[in-house]
Tab-separated table of N, CA, C and O in Angstrom:
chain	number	residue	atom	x	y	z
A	1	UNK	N	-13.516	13.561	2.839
A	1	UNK	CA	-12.600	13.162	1.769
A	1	UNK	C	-11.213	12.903	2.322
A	1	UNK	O	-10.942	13.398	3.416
A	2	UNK	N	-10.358	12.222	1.719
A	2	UNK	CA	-8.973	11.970	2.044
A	2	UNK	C	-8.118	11.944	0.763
A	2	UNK	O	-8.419	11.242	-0.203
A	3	UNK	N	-7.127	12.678	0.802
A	3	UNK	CA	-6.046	12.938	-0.112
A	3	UNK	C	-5.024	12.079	0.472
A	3	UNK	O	-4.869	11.755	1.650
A	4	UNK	N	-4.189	11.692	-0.830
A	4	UNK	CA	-3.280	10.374	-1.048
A	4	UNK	C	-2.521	10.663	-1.382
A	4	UNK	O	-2.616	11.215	-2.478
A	5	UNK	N	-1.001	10.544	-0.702
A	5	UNK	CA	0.235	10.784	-1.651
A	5	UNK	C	1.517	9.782	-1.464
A	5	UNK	O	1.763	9.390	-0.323
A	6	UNK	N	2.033	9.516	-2.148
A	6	UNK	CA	2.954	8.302	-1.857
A	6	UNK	C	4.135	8.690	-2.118
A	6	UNK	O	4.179	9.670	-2.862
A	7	UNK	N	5.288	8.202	-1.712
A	7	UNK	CA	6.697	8.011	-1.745
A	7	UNK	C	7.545	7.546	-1.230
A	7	UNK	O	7.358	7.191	-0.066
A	8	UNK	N	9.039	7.300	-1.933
A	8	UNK	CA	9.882	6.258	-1.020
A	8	UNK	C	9.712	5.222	-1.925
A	8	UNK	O	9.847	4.082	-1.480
A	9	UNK	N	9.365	5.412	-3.451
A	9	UNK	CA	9.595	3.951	-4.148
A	9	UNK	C	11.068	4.460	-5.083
A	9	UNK	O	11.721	5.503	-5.071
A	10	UNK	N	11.186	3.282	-5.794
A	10	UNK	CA	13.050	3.194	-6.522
A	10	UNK	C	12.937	2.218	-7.095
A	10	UNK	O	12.044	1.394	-7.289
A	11	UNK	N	14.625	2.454	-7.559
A	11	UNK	CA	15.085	1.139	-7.655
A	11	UNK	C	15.960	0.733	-7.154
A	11	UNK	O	16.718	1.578	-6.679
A	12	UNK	N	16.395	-0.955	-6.954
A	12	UNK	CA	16.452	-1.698	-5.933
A	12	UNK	C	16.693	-3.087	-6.454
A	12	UNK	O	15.951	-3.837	-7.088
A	13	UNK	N	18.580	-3.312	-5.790
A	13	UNK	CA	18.788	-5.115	-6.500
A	13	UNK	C	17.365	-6.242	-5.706
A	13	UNK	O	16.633	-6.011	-4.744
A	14	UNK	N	17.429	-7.116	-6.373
A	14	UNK	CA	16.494	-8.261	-5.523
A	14	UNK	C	17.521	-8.721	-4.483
A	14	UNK	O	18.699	-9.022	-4.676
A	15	UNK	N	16.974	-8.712	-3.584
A	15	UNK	CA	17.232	-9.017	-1.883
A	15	UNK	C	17.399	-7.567	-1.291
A	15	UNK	O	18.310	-7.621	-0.465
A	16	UNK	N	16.990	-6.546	-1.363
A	16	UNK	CA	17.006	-4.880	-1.160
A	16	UNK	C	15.350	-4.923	-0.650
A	16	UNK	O	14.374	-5.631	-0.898
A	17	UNK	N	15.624	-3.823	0.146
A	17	UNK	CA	14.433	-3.085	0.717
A	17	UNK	C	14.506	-1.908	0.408
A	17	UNK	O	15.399	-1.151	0.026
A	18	UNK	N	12.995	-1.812	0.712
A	18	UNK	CA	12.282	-0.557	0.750
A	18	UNK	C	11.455	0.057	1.152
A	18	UNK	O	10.603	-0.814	1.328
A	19	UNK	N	10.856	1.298	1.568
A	19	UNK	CA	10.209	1.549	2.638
A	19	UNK	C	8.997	2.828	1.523
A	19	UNK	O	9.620	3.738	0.976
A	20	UNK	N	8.059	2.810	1.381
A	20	UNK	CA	7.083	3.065	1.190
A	20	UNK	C	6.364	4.100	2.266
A	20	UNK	O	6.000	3.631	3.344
A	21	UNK	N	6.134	5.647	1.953
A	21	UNK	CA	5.051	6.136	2.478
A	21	UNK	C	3.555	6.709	1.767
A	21	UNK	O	3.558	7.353	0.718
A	22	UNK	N	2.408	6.392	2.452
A	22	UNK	CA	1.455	6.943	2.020
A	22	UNK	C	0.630	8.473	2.994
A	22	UNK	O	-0.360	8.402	3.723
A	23	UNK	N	1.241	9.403	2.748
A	23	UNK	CA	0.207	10.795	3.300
A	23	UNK	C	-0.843	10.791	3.132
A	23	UNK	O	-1.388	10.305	2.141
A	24	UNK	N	-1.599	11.541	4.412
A	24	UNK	CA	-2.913	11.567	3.687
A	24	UNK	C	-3.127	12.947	4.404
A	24	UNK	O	-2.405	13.447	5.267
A	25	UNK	N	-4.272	13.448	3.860
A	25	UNK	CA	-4.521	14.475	4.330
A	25	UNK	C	-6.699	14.398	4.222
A	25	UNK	O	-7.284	13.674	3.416
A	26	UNK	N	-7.287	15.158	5.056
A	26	UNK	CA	-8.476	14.903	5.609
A	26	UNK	C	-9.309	14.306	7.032
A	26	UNK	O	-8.811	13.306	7.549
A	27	UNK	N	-10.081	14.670	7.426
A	27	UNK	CA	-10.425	14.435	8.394
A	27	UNK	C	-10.976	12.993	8.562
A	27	UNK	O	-10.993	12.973	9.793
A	28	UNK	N	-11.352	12.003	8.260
A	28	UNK	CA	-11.488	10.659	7.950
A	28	UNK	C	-10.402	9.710	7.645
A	28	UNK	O	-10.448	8.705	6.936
A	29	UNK	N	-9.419	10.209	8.308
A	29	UNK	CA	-7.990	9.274	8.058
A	29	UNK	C	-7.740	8.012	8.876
A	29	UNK	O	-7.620	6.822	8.586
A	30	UNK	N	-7.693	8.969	10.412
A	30	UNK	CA	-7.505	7.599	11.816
A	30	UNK	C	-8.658	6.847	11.527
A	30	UNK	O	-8.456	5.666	11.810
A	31	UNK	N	-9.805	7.053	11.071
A	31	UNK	CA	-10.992	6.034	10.366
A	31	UNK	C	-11.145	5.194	9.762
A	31	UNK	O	-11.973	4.354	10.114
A	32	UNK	N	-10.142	4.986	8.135
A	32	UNK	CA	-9.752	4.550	7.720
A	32	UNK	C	-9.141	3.833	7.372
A	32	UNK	O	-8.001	3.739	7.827
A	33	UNK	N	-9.663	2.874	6.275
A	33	UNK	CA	-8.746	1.195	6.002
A	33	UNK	C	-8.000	1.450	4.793
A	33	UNK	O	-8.550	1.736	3.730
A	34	UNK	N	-6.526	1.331	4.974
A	34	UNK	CA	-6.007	1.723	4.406
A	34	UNK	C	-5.269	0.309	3.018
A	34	UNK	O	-4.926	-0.771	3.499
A	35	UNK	N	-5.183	0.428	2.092
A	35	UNK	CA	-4.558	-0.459	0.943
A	35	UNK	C	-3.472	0.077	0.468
A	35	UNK	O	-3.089	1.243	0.556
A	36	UNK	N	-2.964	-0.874	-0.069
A	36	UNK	CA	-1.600	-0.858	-0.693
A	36	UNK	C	-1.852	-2.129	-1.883
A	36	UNK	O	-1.951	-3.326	-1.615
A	37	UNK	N	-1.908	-1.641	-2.957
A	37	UNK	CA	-1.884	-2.003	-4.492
A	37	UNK	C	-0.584	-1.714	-5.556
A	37	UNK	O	0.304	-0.888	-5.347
A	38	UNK	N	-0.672	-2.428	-6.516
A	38	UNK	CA	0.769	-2.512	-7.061
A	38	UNK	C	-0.677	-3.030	-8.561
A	38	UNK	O	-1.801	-3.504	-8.400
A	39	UNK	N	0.172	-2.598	-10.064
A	39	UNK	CA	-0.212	-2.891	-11.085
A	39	UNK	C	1.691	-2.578	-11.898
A	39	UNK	O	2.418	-1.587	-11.958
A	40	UNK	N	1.847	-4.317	-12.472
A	40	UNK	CA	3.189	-4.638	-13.549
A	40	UNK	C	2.549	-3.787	-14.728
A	40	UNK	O	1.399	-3.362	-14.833
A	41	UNK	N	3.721	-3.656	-15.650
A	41	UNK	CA	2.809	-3.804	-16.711
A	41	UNK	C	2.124	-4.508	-17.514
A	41	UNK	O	2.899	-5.395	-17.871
A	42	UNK	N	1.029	-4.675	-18.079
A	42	UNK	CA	0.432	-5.278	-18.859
A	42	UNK	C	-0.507	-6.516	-17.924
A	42	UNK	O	-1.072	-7.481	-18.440
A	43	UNK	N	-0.491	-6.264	-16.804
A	43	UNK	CA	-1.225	-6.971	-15.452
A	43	UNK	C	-2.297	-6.425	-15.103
A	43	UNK	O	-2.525	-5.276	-15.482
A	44	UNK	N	-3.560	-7.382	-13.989
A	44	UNK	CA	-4.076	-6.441	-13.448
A	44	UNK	C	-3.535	-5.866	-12.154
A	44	UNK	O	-2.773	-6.521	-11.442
A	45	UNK	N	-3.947	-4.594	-11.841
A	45	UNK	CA	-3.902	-4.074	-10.346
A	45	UNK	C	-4.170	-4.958	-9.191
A	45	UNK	O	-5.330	-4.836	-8.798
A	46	UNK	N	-3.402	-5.884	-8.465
A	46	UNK	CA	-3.833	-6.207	-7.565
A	46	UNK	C	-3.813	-5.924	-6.047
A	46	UNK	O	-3.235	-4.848	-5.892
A	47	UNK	N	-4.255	-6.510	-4.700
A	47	UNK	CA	-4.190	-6.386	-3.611
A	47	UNK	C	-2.925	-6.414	-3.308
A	47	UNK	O	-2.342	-7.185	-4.071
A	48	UNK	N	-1.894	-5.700	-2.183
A	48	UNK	CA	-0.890	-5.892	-1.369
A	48	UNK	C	-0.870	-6.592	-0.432
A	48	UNK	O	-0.628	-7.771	-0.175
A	49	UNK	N	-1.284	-5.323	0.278
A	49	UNK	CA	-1.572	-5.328	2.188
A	49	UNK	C	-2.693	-4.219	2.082
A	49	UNK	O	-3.037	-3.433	1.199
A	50	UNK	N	-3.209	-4.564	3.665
A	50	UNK	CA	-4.153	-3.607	4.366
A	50	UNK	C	-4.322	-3.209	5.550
A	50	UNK	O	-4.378	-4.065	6.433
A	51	UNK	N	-4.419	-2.135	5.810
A	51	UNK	CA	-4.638	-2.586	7.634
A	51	UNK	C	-6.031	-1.108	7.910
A	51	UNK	O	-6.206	-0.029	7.344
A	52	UNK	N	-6.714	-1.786	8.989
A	52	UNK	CA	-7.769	-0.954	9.699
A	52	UNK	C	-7.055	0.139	10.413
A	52	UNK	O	-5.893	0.547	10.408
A	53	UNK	N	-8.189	0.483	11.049
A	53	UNK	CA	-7.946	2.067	12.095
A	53	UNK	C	-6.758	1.614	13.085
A	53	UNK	O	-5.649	2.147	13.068
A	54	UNK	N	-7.134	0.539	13.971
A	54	UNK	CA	-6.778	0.219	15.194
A	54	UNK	C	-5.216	-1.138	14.807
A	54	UNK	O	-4.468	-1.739	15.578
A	55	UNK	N	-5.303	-1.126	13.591
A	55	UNK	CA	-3.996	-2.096	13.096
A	55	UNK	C	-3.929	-3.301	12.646
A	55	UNK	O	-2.921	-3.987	12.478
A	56	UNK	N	-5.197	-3.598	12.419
A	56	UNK	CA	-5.490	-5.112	11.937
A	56	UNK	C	-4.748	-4.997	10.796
A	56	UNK	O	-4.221	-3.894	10.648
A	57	UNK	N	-4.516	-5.961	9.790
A	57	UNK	CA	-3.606	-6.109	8.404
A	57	UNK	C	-4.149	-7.377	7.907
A	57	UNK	O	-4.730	-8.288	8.498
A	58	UNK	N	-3.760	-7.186	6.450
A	58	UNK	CA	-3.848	-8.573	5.929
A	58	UNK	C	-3.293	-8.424	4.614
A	58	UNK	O	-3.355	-7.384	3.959
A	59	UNK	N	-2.704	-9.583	4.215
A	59	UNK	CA	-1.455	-9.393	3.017
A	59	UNK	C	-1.596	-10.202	1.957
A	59	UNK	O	-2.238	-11.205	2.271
A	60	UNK	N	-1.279	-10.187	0.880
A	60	UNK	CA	-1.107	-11.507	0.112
A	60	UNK	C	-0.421	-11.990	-0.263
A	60	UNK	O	0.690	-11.484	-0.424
A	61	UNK	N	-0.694	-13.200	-0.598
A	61	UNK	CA	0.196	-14.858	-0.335
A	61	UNK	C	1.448	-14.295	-0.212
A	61	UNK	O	2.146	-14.078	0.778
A	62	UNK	N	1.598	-14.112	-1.292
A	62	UNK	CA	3.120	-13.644	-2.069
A	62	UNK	C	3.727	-12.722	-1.551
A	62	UNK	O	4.896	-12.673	-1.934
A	63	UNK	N	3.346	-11.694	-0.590
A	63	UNK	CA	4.023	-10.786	0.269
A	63	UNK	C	4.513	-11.323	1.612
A	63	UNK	O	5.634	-10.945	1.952
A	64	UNK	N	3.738	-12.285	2.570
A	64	UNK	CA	3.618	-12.621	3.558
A	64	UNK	C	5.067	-13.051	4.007
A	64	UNK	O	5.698	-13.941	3.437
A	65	UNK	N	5.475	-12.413	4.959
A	65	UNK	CA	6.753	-12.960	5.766
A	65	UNK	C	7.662	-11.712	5.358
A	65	UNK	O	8.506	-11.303	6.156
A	66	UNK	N	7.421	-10.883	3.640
A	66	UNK	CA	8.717	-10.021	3.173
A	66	UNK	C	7.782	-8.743	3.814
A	66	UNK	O	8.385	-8.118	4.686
A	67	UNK	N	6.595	-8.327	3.559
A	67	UNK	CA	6.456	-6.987	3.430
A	67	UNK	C	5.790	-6.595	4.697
A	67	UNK	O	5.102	-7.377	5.352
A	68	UNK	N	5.929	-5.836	4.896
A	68	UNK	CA	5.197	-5.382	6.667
A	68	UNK	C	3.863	-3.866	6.579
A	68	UNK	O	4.469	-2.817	6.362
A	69	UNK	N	2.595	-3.693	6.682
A	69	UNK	CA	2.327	-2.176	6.632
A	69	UNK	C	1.903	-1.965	7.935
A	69	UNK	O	1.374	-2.909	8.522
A	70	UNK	N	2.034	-0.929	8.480
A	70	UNK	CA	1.677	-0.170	9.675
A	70	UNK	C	1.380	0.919	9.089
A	70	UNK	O	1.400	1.152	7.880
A	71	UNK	N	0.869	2.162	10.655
A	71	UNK	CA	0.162	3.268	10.303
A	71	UNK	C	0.584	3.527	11.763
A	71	UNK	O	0.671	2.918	12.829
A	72	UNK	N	0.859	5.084	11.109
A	72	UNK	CA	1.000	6.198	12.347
A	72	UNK	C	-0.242	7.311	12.121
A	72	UNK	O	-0.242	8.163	11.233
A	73	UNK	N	-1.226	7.126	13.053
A	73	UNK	CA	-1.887	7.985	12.567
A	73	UNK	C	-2.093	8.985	13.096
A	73	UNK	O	-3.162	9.546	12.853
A	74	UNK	N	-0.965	9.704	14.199
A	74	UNK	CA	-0.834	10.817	14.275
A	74	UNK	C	-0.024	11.680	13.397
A	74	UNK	O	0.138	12.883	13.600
A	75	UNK	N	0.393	11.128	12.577
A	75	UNK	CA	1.732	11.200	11.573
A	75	UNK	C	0.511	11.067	10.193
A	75	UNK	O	1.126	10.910	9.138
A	76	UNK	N	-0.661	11.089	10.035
A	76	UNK	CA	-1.349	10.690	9.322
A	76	UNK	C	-0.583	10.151	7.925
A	76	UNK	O	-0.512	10.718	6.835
A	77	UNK	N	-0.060	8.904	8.329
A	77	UNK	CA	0.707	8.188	7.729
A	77	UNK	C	0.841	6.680	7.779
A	77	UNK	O	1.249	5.995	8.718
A	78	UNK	N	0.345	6.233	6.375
A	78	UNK	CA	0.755	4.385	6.246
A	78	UNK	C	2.435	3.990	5.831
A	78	UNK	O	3.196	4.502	5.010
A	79	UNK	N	2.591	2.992	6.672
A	79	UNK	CA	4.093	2.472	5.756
A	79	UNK	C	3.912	1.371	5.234
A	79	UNK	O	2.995	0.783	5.806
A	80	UNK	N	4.463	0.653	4.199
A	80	UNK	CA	4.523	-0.269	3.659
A	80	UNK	C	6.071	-0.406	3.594
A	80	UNK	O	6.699	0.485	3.022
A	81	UNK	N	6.864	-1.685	4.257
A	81	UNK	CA	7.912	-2.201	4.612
A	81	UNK	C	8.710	-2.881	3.640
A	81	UNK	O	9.426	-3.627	4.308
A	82	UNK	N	8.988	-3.036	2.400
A	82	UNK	CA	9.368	-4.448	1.971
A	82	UNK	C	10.597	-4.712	1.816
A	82	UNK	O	11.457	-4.035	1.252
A	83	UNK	N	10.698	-5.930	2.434
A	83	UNK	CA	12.407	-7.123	2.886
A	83	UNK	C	12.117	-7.908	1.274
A	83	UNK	O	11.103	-8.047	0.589
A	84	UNK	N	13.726	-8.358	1.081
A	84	UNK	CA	13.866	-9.446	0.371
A	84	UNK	C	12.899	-9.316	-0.800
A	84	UNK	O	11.862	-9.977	-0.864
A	85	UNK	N	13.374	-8.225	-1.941
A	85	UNK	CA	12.619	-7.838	-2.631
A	85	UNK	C	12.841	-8.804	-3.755
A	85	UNK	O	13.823	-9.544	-3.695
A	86	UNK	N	12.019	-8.867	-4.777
A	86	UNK	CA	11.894	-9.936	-5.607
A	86	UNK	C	11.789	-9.118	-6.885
A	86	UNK	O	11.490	-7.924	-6.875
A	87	UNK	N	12.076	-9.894	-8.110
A	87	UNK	CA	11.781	-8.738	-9.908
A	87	UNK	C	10.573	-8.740	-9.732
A	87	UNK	O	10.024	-7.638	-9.693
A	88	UNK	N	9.793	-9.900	-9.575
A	88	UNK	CA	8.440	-9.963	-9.466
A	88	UNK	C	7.639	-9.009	-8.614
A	88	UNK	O	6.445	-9.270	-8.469
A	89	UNK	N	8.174	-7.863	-7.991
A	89	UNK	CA	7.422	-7.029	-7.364
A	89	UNK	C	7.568	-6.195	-7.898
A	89	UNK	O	6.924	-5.292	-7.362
A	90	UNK	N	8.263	-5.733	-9.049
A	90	UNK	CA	8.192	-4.808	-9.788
A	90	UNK	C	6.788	-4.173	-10.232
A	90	UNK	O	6.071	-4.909	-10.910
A	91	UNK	N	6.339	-2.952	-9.941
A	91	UNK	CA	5.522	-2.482	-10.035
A	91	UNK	C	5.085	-0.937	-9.815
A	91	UNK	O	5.730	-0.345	-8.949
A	92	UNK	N	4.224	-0.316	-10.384
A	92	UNK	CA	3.698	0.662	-9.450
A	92	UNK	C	2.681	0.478	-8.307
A	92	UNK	O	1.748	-0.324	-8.338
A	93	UNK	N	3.018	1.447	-7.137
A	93	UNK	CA	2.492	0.800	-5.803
A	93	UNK	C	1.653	2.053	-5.356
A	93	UNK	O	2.249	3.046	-4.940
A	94	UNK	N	0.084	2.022	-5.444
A	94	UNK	CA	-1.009	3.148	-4.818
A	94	UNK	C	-1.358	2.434	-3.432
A	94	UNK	O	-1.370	1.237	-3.143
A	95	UNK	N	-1.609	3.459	-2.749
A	95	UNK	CA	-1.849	3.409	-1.764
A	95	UNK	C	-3.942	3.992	-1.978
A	95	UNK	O	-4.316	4.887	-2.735
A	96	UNK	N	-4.751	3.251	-1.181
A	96	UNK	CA	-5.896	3.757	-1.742
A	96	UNK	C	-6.648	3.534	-0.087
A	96	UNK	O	-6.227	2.779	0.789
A	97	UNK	N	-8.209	4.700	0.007
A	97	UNK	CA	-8.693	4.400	1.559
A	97	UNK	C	-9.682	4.013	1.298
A	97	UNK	O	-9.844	3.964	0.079
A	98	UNK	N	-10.904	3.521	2.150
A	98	UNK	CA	-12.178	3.358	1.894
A	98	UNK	C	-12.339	3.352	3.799
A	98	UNK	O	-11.550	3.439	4.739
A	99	UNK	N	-13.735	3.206	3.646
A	99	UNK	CA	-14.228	2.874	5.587
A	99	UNK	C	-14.480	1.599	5.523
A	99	UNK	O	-14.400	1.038	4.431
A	100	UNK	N	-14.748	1.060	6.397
A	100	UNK	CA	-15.103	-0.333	7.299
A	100	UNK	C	-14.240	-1.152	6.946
A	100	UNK	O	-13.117	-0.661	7.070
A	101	UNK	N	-14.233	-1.946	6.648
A	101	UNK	CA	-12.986	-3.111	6.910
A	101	UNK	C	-11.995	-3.053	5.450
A	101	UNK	O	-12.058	-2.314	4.467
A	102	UNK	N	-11.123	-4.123	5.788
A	102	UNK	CA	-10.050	-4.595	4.255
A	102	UNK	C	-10.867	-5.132	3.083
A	102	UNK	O	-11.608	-6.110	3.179
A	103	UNK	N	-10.688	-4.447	2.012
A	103	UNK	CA	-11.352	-5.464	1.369
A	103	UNK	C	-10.248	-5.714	-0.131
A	103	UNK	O	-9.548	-4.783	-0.527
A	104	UNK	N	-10.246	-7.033	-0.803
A	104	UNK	CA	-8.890	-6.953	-1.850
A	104	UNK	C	-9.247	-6.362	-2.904
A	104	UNK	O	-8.430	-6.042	-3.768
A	105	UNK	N	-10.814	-6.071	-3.016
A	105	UNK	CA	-10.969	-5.468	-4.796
A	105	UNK	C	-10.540	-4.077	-4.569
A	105	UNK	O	-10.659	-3.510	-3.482
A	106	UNK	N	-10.052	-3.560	-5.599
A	106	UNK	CA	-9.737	-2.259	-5.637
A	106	UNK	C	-11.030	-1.617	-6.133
A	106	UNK	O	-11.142	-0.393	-6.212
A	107	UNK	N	-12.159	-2.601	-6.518
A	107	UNK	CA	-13.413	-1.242	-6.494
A	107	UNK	C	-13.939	-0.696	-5.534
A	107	UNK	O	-14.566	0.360	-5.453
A	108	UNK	N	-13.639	-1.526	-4.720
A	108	UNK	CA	-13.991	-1.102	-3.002
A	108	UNK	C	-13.161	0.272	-2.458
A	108	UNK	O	-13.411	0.806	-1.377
A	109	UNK	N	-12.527	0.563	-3.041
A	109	UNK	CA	-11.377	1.751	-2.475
A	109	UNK	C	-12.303	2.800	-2.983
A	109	UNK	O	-12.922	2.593	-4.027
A	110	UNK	N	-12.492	4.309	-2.087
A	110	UNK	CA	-12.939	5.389	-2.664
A	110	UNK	C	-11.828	5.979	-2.944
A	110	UNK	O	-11.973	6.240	-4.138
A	111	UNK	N	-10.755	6.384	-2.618
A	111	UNK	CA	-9.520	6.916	-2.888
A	111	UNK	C	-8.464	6.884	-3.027
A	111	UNK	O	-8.001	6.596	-1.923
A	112	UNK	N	-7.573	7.017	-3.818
A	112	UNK	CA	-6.505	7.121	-4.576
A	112	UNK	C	-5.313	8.092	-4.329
A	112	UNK	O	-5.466	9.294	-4.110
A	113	UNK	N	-4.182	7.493	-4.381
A	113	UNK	CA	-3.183	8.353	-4.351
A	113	UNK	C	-2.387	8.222	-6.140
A	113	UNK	O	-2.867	7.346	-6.860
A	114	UNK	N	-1.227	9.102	-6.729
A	114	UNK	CA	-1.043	8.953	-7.999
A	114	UNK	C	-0.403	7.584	-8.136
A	114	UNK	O	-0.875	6.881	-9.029
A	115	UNK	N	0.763	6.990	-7.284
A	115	UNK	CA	1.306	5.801	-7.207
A	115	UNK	C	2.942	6.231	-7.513
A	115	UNK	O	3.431	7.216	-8.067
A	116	UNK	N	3.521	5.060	-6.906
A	116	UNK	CA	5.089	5.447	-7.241
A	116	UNK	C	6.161	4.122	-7.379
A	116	UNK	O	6.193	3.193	-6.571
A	117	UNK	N	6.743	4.205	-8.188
A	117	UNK	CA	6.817	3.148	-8.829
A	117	UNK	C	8.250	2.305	-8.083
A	117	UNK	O	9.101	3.063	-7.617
A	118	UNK	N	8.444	1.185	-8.002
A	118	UNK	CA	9.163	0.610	-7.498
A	118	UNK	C	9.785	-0.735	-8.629
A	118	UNK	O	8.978	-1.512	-9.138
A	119	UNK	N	11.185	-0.836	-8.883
A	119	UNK	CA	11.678	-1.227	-10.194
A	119	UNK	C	13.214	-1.942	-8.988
A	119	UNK	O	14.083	-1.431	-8.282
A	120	UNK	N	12.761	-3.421	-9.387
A	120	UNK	CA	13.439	-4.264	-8.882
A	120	UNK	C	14.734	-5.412	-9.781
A	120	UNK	O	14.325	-6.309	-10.518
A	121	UNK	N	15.973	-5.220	-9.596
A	121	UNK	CA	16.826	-5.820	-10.830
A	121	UNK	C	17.178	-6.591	-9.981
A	121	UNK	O	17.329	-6.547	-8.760
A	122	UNK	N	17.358	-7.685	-11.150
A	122	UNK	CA	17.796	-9.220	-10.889
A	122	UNK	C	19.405	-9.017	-11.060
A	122	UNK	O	20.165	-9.977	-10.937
């Protein structure tokens, strides 16, 4: 099993950063493909970023170039980076694990962290 905890979200003018952590705790961590999800309100939950054991990533459209995730996984720890923040990223942001590769549905995730919310003014 792997436990999820997030923090390091706010609020934040648009063109502001922010830096995002996800803890984990369990023995199946350095194993692990890690996600980063965001749900607006009244939206669905969608994909962020992702990255594998060894650091692969992959982002979507709309993040690409602003948001960065890495992993320390002696630090059993994901970051999620984000530059040049936008209203439109306004959201709450979970961090969630599963094994073998990235995948964007969030049914694919076995685990969950509570999420923490990130609130971006124009």
């Amino acid at each position: 099993q792997v436990q999820l905890v997030e923090s390091g979200g706010g609020l934040v003018q648009a063109g502001g950063s922010l830096r995002l952590s996800c803890a984990a705790s369990g023995r199946t961590f350095s194993s692990s493909v890690i996600g980063w999800f965001r749900q607006a309100p009244g939206k669905e939950r969608e994909f962020v970023a992702g990255i594998t054991w060894n650091g692969g990533t992959s982002y979507v459209a709309s993040v690409k170039g602003r948001f960065t995730i890495s992993r320390d996984n002696a630090k059993n720890t994901v970051y999620l980076e984000m530059n040049s923040l936008k209203p439109e990223d306004t959201a709450v942001y979970h961090c969630a694990a599963r094994q073998g590769s990235i995948r964007v549905s969030d049914a694919q995730y076995d685990y969950w962290g509570q999420g923490t919310q990130v609130t971006v003014s124009s």
